Short mmCIF file of C-alpha atoms and ligand atoms in Angstrom, two decimals:
data_model
loop_
_atom_site.label_atom_id
_atom_site.label_comp_id
_atom_site.label_asym_id
_atom_site.label_seq_id
_atom_site.Cartn_x
_atom_site.Cartn_y
_atom_site.Cartn_z
CA MET A 1 1.52 -7.01 115.63
CA ALA A 2 1.97 -8.46 112.11
CA ARG A 3 5.61 -8.51 112.84
CA PHE A 4 5.08 -10.33 116.19
CA ILE A 5 2.90 -12.95 114.29
CA GLY A 6 5.66 -13.32 111.71
CA VAL A 7 8.23 -14.06 114.41
CA LEU A 8 5.77 -16.49 116.16
CA PHE A 9 5.32 -18.37 112.86
CA LEU A 10 9.13 -18.49 112.37
CA LEU A 11 9.46 -19.94 115.87
CA ILE A 12 6.77 -22.55 115.39
CA ALA A 13 8.31 -23.54 112.02
CA LEU A 14 11.69 -23.90 113.68
CA LEU A 15 10.28 -26.05 116.48
CA PHE A 16 8.64 -28.35 113.96
CA TRP A 17 11.80 -28.57 111.89
CA ALA A 18 13.78 -29.39 115.03
CA GLY A 19 11.23 -31.98 116.01
CA ALA A 20 11.36 -33.77 112.66
CA GLN A 21 15.09 -33.96 112.70
CA GLN A 22 16.87 -37.14 113.59
CA VAL A 23 19.09 -36.89 116.68
CA ASN A 24 22.51 -36.29 115.46
CA TYR A 25 25.35 -38.46 116.85
CA ASP A 26 28.20 -36.90 114.81
CA GLY A 27 31.32 -36.90 116.88
CA TYR A 28 29.95 -39.31 119.48
CA GLN A 29 32.23 -42.17 120.35
CA VAL A 30 31.80 -45.48 122.13
CA TRP A 31 34.58 -46.15 124.61
CA ARG A 32 35.46 -49.19 126.65
CA LEU A 33 36.85 -48.27 130.05
CA THR A 34 38.46 -50.57 132.54
CA LEU A 35 37.93 -49.72 136.18
CA GLU A 36 40.68 -49.89 138.70
CA LYS A 37 38.33 -49.57 141.81
CA PRO A 38 34.65 -49.88 142.31
CA ALA A 39 34.15 -46.21 143.28
CA GLN A 40 35.03 -45.19 139.68
CA MET A 41 31.67 -46.67 138.48
CA GLU A 42 29.86 -43.90 140.49
CA GLU A 43 32.12 -41.24 139.03
CA ILE A 44 31.42 -42.58 135.43
CA GLN A 45 27.72 -42.62 136.16
CA SER A 46 27.84 -38.94 137.25
CA LEU A 47 29.86 -37.83 134.08
CA VAL A 48 28.24 -39.95 131.44
CA ARG A 49 24.58 -39.91 130.36
CA ASP A 50 24.58 -43.19 128.25
CA ILE A 51 26.16 -46.29 129.67
CA TRP A 52 25.82 -49.03 127.03
CA MET A 53 27.04 -52.04 128.93
CA VAL A 54 28.79 -53.13 132.15
CA ARG A 55 30.61 -56.35 132.40
CA GLY A 56 32.77 -56.89 135.52
CA ARG A 57 35.38 -54.20 135.41
CA THR A 58 34.73 -53.08 131.93
CA VAL A 59 32.20 -50.49 131.04
CA ASP A 60 31.14 -49.38 127.50
CA VAL A 61 29.97 -45.77 127.29
CA CYS A 62 28.54 -43.72 124.46
CA LEU A 63 30.07 -40.17 124.74
CA SER A 64 29.30 -36.77 123.24
CA PRO A 65 32.39 -34.71 122.37
CA GLU A 66 31.87 -32.83 125.69
CA GLU A 67 31.68 -36.03 127.68
CA GLN A 68 34.88 -37.32 126.01
CA ALA A 69 36.70 -34.15 127.14
CA LEU A 70 35.29 -34.49 130.62
CA LEU A 71 36.40 -38.08 130.91
CA ARG A 72 39.79 -37.30 129.57
CA SER A 73 40.31 -34.50 132.09
CA ALA A 74 39.20 -36.84 134.88
CA GLY A 75 42.03 -39.08 133.86
CA TYR A 76 40.14 -41.87 131.99
CA ALA A 77 41.58 -43.22 128.79
CA GLY A 78 39.30 -45.67 127.00
CA GLU A 79 39.74 -48.09 124.13
CA VAL A 80 37.67 -46.65 121.32
CA LEU A 81 35.11 -49.18 120.12
CA ILE A 82 33.24 -46.88 117.65
CA LYS A 83 35.12 -43.90 116.30
CA ASP A 84 32.07 -42.04 115.01
CA VAL A 85 28.61 -43.14 116.06
CA GLY A 86 26.86 -40.67 113.71
CA ALA A 87 28.80 -41.88 110.71
CA LEU A 88 28.03 -45.53 111.52
CA ILE A 89 24.28 -44.86 111.92
CA ARG A 90 24.22 -43.02 108.54
CA GLN A 91 26.18 -45.79 106.89
CA GLN A 92 23.72 -48.39 108.09
CA GLN A 93 20.75 -46.32 106.90
CA THR A 94 22.05 -45.81 103.44
CA GLU A 95 23.89 -49.18 102.79
CA PHE A 96 22.76 -51.18 99.88
CA VAL A 97 20.04 -53.49 101.00
CA PRO A 98 19.52 -56.77 99.08
CA GLN A 99 15.83 -57.03 98.07
CA ASP A 100 15.86 -60.84 97.88
CA GLY A 101 12.65 -61.21 99.87
CA SER A 102 14.51 -62.47 102.86
CA LEU A 103 13.20 -61.14 106.21
CA PHE A 104 16.63 -61.45 107.84
CA THR A 105 19.04 -59.51 105.76
CA ARG A 106 18.03 -56.04 106.88
CA TYR A 107 16.30 -54.45 109.91
CA LEU A 108 12.50 -54.34 109.39
CA THR A 109 10.20 -51.53 110.40
CA LEU A 110 7.40 -52.20 112.98
CA ASP A 111 4.80 -52.50 110.20
CA GLU A 112 6.98 -54.96 108.35
CA ILE A 113 7.48 -57.11 111.43
CA TYR A 114 3.76 -57.10 112.07
CA ALA A 115 3.01 -57.96 108.40
CA ALA A 116 5.47 -60.86 108.56
CA MET A 117 3.71 -62.19 111.70
CA ARG A 118 0.35 -61.80 110.01
CA GLN A 119 1.52 -63.60 106.95
CA LEU A 120 2.96 -66.56 108.99
CA ALA A 121 -0.39 -66.86 110.79
CA ASP A 122 -2.54 -66.54 107.61
CA GLN A 123 -0.55 -69.10 105.66
CA ASN A 124 -0.37 -71.63 108.50
CA PRO A 125 -3.73 -71.56 110.33
CA ARG A 126 -3.27 -75.10 111.69
CA LEU A 127 -0.10 -74.11 113.54
CA VAL A 128 -0.07 -70.35 114.16
CA GLN A 129 -2.45 -67.78 115.54
CA MET A 130 -1.75 -64.14 115.95
CA PHE A 131 -3.34 -61.98 118.71
CA GLU A 132 -2.89 -58.72 120.49
CA VAL A 133 -1.53 -58.78 124.09
CA GLY A 134 -2.42 -55.17 124.77
CA LYS A 135 -1.65 -51.65 123.57
CA SER A 136 1.32 -49.41 124.28
CA ILE A 137 1.24 -46.00 125.85
CA GLU A 138 0.90 -44.37 122.45
CA GLY A 139 -1.89 -46.90 121.44
CA ARG A 140 0.11 -49.23 119.24
CA PRO A 141 -0.82 -53.00 119.43
CA ILE A 142 1.63 -55.41 120.99
CA TYR A 143 1.21 -58.58 118.91
CA ALA A 144 2.05 -62.17 119.74
CA LEU A 145 2.17 -65.41 117.80
CA ARG A 146 0.80 -68.60 119.37
CA LEU A 147 2.36 -71.67 117.87
CA THR A 148 0.82 -75.01 118.62
CA ARG A 149 -1.08 -77.66 116.65
CA ASP A 150 -4.70 -76.66 115.99
CA PRO A 151 -4.57 -73.33 117.85
CA ARG A 152 -8.11 -72.51 116.97
CA ARG A 153 -9.65 -75.46 118.77
CA ALA A 154 -8.92 -73.87 122.22
CA ARG A 155 -8.07 -70.42 123.47
CA VAL A 156 -5.42 -72.14 125.58
CA TYR A 157 -4.73 -75.89 125.95
CA ARG A 158 -4.63 -76.53 129.70
CA ASP A 159 -2.59 -79.67 129.16
CA ARG A 160 0.07 -78.21 127.01
CA PRO A 161 2.98 -76.53 128.85
CA GLN A 162 3.61 -72.95 127.64
CA VAL A 163 6.89 -71.30 126.78
CA VAL A 164 7.11 -67.53 126.06
CA ILE A 165 9.84 -65.83 124.25
CA ASN A 166 9.74 -62.07 123.96
CA ALA A 167 12.05 -59.27 122.66
CA MET A 168 12.59 -55.56 122.35
CA GLN A 169 11.75 -54.20 125.74
CA HIS A 170 14.64 -51.88 124.94
CA ALA A 171 14.04 -49.96 121.63
CA ARG A 172 17.64 -49.71 120.33
CA GLU A 173 18.30 -53.47 120.50
CA TRP A 174 17.37 -54.01 116.88
CA ILE A 175 18.69 -57.55 116.56
CA THR A 176 16.21 -58.90 119.02
CA PRO A 177 12.92 -59.01 117.07
CA PRO A 178 14.36 -60.86 114.04
CA VAL A 179 15.90 -63.51 116.21
CA VAL A 180 12.47 -64.24 117.74
CA LEU A 181 10.59 -63.99 114.41
CA TYR A 182 13.16 -66.33 112.83
CA PHE A 183 12.42 -68.86 115.55
CA ALA A 184 8.77 -68.82 114.73
CA TYR A 185 9.26 -69.04 110.98
CA ARG A 186 11.73 -71.95 111.38
CA LEU A 187 9.49 -73.91 113.73
CA VAL A 188 6.74 -73.71 111.20
CA SER A 189 8.96 -74.63 108.29
CA GLU A 190 10.43 -77.68 110.08
CA TYR A 191 7.27 -79.05 111.63
CA GLU A 192 6.94 -81.67 108.82
CA THR A 193 10.61 -82.64 108.73
CA ASP A 194 12.03 -82.41 112.27
CA VAL A 195 10.56 -84.82 114.73
CA ARG A 196 11.58 -82.74 117.72
CA VAL A 197 9.77 -79.71 116.35
CA ARG A 198 6.76 -81.75 115.59
CA GLU A 199 6.66 -83.04 119.14
CA TYR A 200 7.10 -79.53 120.64
CA LEU A 201 4.26 -78.07 118.59
CA ASP A 202 2.02 -80.95 119.21
CA ARG A 203 2.58 -81.11 122.95
CA MET A 204 3.35 -77.48 123.90
CA GLU A 205 2.25 -73.91 123.28
CA ILE A 206 4.98 -71.63 122.19
CA TYR A 207 4.33 -67.93 122.27
CA VAL A 208 6.53 -65.23 120.80
CA VAL A 209 6.27 -61.53 121.20
CA PRO A 210 8.90 -59.90 118.90
CA VAL A 211 8.21 -56.26 119.91
CA VAL A 212 7.20 -55.52 123.59
CA ASN A 213 8.00 -51.73 123.06
CA PRO A 214 6.50 -50.80 119.71
CA ASP A 215 6.52 -46.98 120.43
CA GLY A 216 10.12 -47.03 121.37
CA TYR A 217 11.03 -49.09 118.23
CA VAL A 218 9.18 -46.73 115.92
CA PHE A 219 11.02 -43.82 117.65
CA THR A 220 14.43 -45.40 116.89
CA HIS A 221 13.44 -45.38 113.26
CA THR A 222 12.05 -41.88 113.02
CA THR A 223 14.02 -39.88 115.49
CA ASN A 224 16.73 -41.34 117.76
CA ARG A 225 18.39 -44.57 116.77
CA LEU A 226 19.74 -45.01 120.30
CA TRP A 227 16.48 -44.62 122.23
CA ARG A 228 16.11 -47.33 125.02
CA LYS A 229 12.92 -46.66 127.03
CA ASN A 230 9.20 -46.59 126.17
CA ARG A 231 7.52 -43.19 125.32
CA ARG A 232 5.87 -42.22 128.58
CA TYR A 233 5.80 -38.41 129.12
CA ASN A 234 7.37 -37.75 132.59
CA GLY A 235 6.91 -33.94 132.79
CA ARG A 236 9.60 -31.34 132.38
CA ASN A 237 13.13 -30.94 133.82
CA LEU A 238 14.66 -27.83 135.35
CA TRP A 239 15.37 -26.38 131.86
CA ASN A 240 11.72 -26.84 131.02
CA GLN A 241 12.47 -29.53 128.55
CA PRO A 242 10.09 -32.54 128.24
CA ILE A 243 11.28 -35.83 129.68
CA TYR A 244 10.20 -39.04 128.17
CA GLY A 245 10.47 -42.71 128.88
CA VAL A 246 10.36 -45.48 131.48
CA ASP A 247 12.82 -48.41 131.32
CA LEU A 248 10.35 -51.27 130.85
CA ASN A 249 12.82 -53.78 132.25
CA ARG A 250 12.94 -51.89 135.56
CA ASN A 251 9.11 -51.59 135.85
CA TRP A 252 8.21 -55.24 136.77
CA ALA A 253 6.76 -55.71 140.23
CA TYR A 254 9.26 -58.15 141.77
CA GLY A 255 12.04 -56.25 143.61
CA TRP A 256 10.80 -53.00 142.10
CA GLY A 257 12.66 -49.95 143.21
CA GLY A 258 15.75 -51.87 144.32
CA PRO A 259 19.44 -51.36 143.29
CA GLY A 260 20.27 -51.07 139.62
CA SER A 261 17.21 -48.90 138.92
CA SER A 262 16.71 -45.18 139.01
CA GLY A 263 13.98 -42.87 140.51
CA ASN A 264 15.27 -40.02 138.18
CA PRO A 265 12.80 -39.55 135.17
CA SER A 266 15.78 -38.55 132.97
CA SER A 267 17.69 -41.67 133.70
CA GLU A 268 18.04 -44.48 131.09
CA THR A 269 17.15 -46.88 133.94
CA TYR A 270 14.13 -44.96 135.22
CA ARG A 271 11.81 -47.40 136.89
CA GLY A 272 8.59 -45.44 136.56
CA THR A 273 6.31 -44.18 139.36
CA ALA A 274 5.10 -47.62 140.46
CA PRO A 275 5.39 -51.25 139.51
CA PHE A 276 3.55 -51.87 136.21
CA SER A 277 2.83 -48.20 135.80
CA GLU A 278 3.43 -48.69 132.04
CA PRO A 279 0.82 -50.34 129.75
CA GLU A 280 3.43 -52.49 128.06
CA THR A 281 4.58 -54.31 131.24
CA TYR A 282 1.00 -54.27 132.70
CA HIS A 283 -0.57 -56.04 129.79
CA LEU A 284 2.27 -58.47 129.35
CA SER A 285 2.18 -59.39 133.07
CA ARG A 286 -1.64 -59.91 133.08
CA TRP A 287 -1.30 -62.13 130.03
CA LEU A 288 1.62 -64.18 131.60
CA LEU A 289 -0.49 -64.61 134.77
CA SER A 290 -3.30 -66.03 132.62
CA LEU A 291 -1.26 -68.88 131.15
CA PRO A 292 -2.14 -72.09 133.09
CA LEU A 293 1.15 -73.97 132.62
CA LEU A 294 3.98 -71.53 132.04
CA ARG A 295 7.18 -73.60 132.20
CA ALA A 296 9.92 -71.52 130.49
CA HIS A 297 10.62 -68.04 129.28
CA VAL A 298 13.30 -65.87 127.55
CA ASP A 299 13.47 -62.07 127.51
CA VAL A 300 15.74 -61.36 124.61
CA HIS A 301 18.10 -58.30 124.79
CA SER A 302 21.42 -57.24 123.27
CA TYR A 303 24.40 -56.98 123.46
CA SER A 304 27.34 -58.99 125.08
CA GLN A 305 26.57 -62.56 124.23
CA MET A 306 25.25 -63.96 127.53
CA ILE A 307 22.62 -66.28 128.80
CA LEU A 308 21.49 -64.94 132.17
CA TYR A 309 19.16 -66.09 134.86
CA PRO A 310 17.74 -64.85 138.21
CA TRP A 311 18.44 -62.99 140.26
CA GLY A 312 18.95 -59.43 138.96
CA ASN A 313 18.01 -57.55 142.20
CA THR A 314 20.40 -59.41 144.55
CA THR A 315 23.69 -61.23 144.23
CA ASP A 316 22.20 -64.17 146.24
CA LEU A 317 21.90 -67.32 144.13
CA PRO A 318 18.40 -68.31 143.10
CA PRO A 319 16.57 -71.49 144.16
CA PHE A 320 17.41 -74.24 141.65
CA ASN A 321 20.63 -72.45 140.70
CA ALA A 322 22.11 -75.79 139.58
CA VAL A 323 19.19 -76.34 137.19
CA PHE A 324 19.52 -72.86 135.76
CA GLU A 325 23.23 -73.40 135.27
CA ARG A 326 22.70 -76.76 133.64
CA VAL A 327 20.04 -75.52 131.24
CA GLY A 328 22.05 -72.41 130.58
CA LEU A 329 25.17 -74.44 129.70
CA ALA A 330 23.12 -76.62 127.35
CA GLN A 331 21.87 -73.49 125.57
CA GLN A 332 25.39 -72.15 125.49
CA ALA A 333 26.66 -75.38 123.84
CA ALA A 334 23.88 -75.23 121.24
CA ILE A 335 24.75 -71.68 120.29
CA LEU A 336 28.48 -72.44 120.14
CA SER A 337 27.94 -75.41 117.75
CA VAL A 338 26.44 -73.25 114.98
CA HIS A 339 28.88 -70.39 114.32
CA GLN A 340 31.41 -70.93 117.16
CA GLN A 341 30.15 -67.91 119.12
CA TYR A 342 30.61 -68.00 122.88
CA TYR A 343 27.90 -66.82 125.23
CA THR A 344 28.67 -66.45 128.98
CA VAL A 345 26.30 -68.10 131.37
CA GLY A 346 25.47 -66.88 134.87
CA PRO A 347 23.05 -64.95 137.15
CA ILE A 348 22.15 -61.47 136.07
CA ALA A 349 23.43 -59.55 139.08
CA THR A 350 26.86 -61.21 139.21
CA THR A 351 27.44 -61.65 135.47
CA ILE A 352 26.46 -58.18 134.18
CA TYR A 353 25.11 -55.84 136.97
CA LEU A 354 22.45 -55.48 139.58
CA ALA A 355 19.14 -54.63 138.00
CA SER A 356 15.87 -54.53 139.97
CA GLY A 357 12.41 -54.73 138.50
CA GLY A 358 13.43 -56.85 135.65
CA MET A 359 11.14 -59.27 133.73
CA THR A 360 13.18 -62.43 134.28
CA ASP A 361 13.10 -61.99 138.09
CA TRP A 362 9.37 -61.51 138.03
CA VAL A 363 8.59 -64.48 135.74
CA PHE A 364 10.67 -66.75 137.92
CA ALA A 365 9.43 -65.42 141.25
CA VAL A 366 5.85 -65.18 140.47
CA ARG A 367 5.31 -67.95 137.89
CA GLY A 368 8.08 -70.39 138.87
CA ALA A 369 9.03 -70.72 135.17
CA LEU A 370 12.60 -71.32 134.04
CA SER A 371 13.30 -67.76 133.01
CA PHE A 372 16.34 -66.45 131.13
CA THR A 373 17.60 -63.12 129.76
CA TYR A 374 19.58 -63.49 126.59
CA GLU A 375 22.06 -60.85 125.51
CA LEU A 376 22.64 -61.36 121.77
CA ARG A 377 25.52 -60.27 119.51
CA ASP A 378 28.04 -58.84 119.62
CA THR A 379 30.71 -58.40 122.41
CA GLY A 380 31.13 -54.66 121.67
CA GLN A 381 32.58 -54.04 118.29
CA TYR A 382 29.39 -52.59 117.12
CA GLY A 383 27.16 -52.96 120.20
CA PHE A 384 23.62 -51.84 119.47
CA LEU A 385 24.62 -50.93 115.90
CA LEU A 386 25.10 -54.48 114.85
CA PRO A 387 25.55 -54.63 110.95
CA PRO A 388 22.73 -56.27 109.05
CA GLU A 389 25.05 -59.00 107.79
CA GLN A 390 25.02 -60.47 111.27
CA ILE A 391 21.23 -60.72 111.56
CA LEU A 392 20.92 -64.13 109.91
CA PRO A 393 23.85 -65.69 111.60
CA ASN A 394 22.64 -64.51 115.03
CA CYS A 395 19.21 -65.94 114.22
CA GLU A 396 20.71 -69.26 113.16
CA GLU A 397 22.89 -69.70 116.26
CA VAL A 398 20.12 -68.86 118.80
CA TYR A 399 17.54 -71.20 117.17
CA PRO A 400 18.92 -74.42 118.63
CA ALA A 401 19.31 -72.79 122.05
CA PHE A 402 15.58 -72.05 121.99
CA LEU A 403 14.86 -75.70 121.01
CA GLU A 404 17.03 -76.80 123.91
CA LEU A 405 14.86 -74.73 126.33
CA LEU A 406 11.72 -76.26 124.75
CA ARG A 407 13.28 -79.77 125.43
CA TRP A 408 13.73 -78.85 129.05
CA ALA A 409 10.27 -77.27 129.33
CA LEU A 410 8.68 -80.54 128.26
CA ARG A 411 10.44 -82.60 130.92
CA ARG A 412 8.64 -83.05 134.13
CA ASP A 413 11.72 -83.45 136.26
CA TRP A 414 14.47 -80.95 135.96
CA SER A 415 16.86 -82.72 138.41
CA GLU A 416 17.94 -85.60 136.15
ZN1 ZN B 1 18.15 -54.57 126.89
#
């Protein structure tokens, strides 16, 4: 019996040890494949667990050594984008980090992002208010900043159009929270000096939600750098292993369950058991429905450098396609002018891929707001593992695109 208990203890200790370990990506590679015929996409989906990006005929995939061998034997030869994913993750974890007090030279933890939001609100009570939109499935708060003149005089100004910018539905897209946080900081710092910014904050309400998926974000710091979904427990698979996660950007109610989403709980694009089954999307949607004058919205993702608009669930063009295109091109020009980075403009379904149950479709369909999905840097050299030196440049180039959207949101007539 003593011996049995000893073995049991050893097993439990081993389990804990395994649970505390970071997922190891040594030997993993990211390849870019070029498809010759559409049917190959299905084959790749059956052979590869983690597809990073699809863009026309090119597909970026993150491959374990076994998957690399499988693809090779199936006749695929990809261009290697990242030679050793594990080494790159480690390098970025241990790299020298300048402690110059800047918020945008390294990737912050969730607590640091929330502290930075709190500080901005505390130091600028006449322009900024912080509040909780709701809680995640593991009970973490999802915080938002409300930027408008004298926010404390009304819970919401019914005569000020609202613009919402949110990031980090997908946990591994680390560049997205800093870009949104920078926007808030810069608006506040330029209120006194930039007449446009002053007008926007005086006449509009601007909301930013830097982290929609706080559980996933924490998990990418503690356990798996390349985690994408939230942390919903989905039961066990055939090998009795637990399955976690719903893709929040397939869980929105408009077009839910359509093409470009999966009913398989193990899939990276698992849509969940029902529309808004997840607390993160549920709370965010209730809050968006409560805004009286929602005019414009951006859901920020990475990577690929794109400015996308509805629809995601069909290749049909959306109503007001010409307006979307015009505003999209204006944002593209604004981005290009800063660091000469080119962002492609177009509808989600035809520019990247079909994706049903996405946030942008829902916001446009249900609220009629001018809704965009941004895909930030880069175009694939580092993908989700964008080096910290690129955080600030990415923040700087997207800032004027957000201003451009505010300018359009303030206009009554989008046709001129
Ligand atoms: Zn994403």
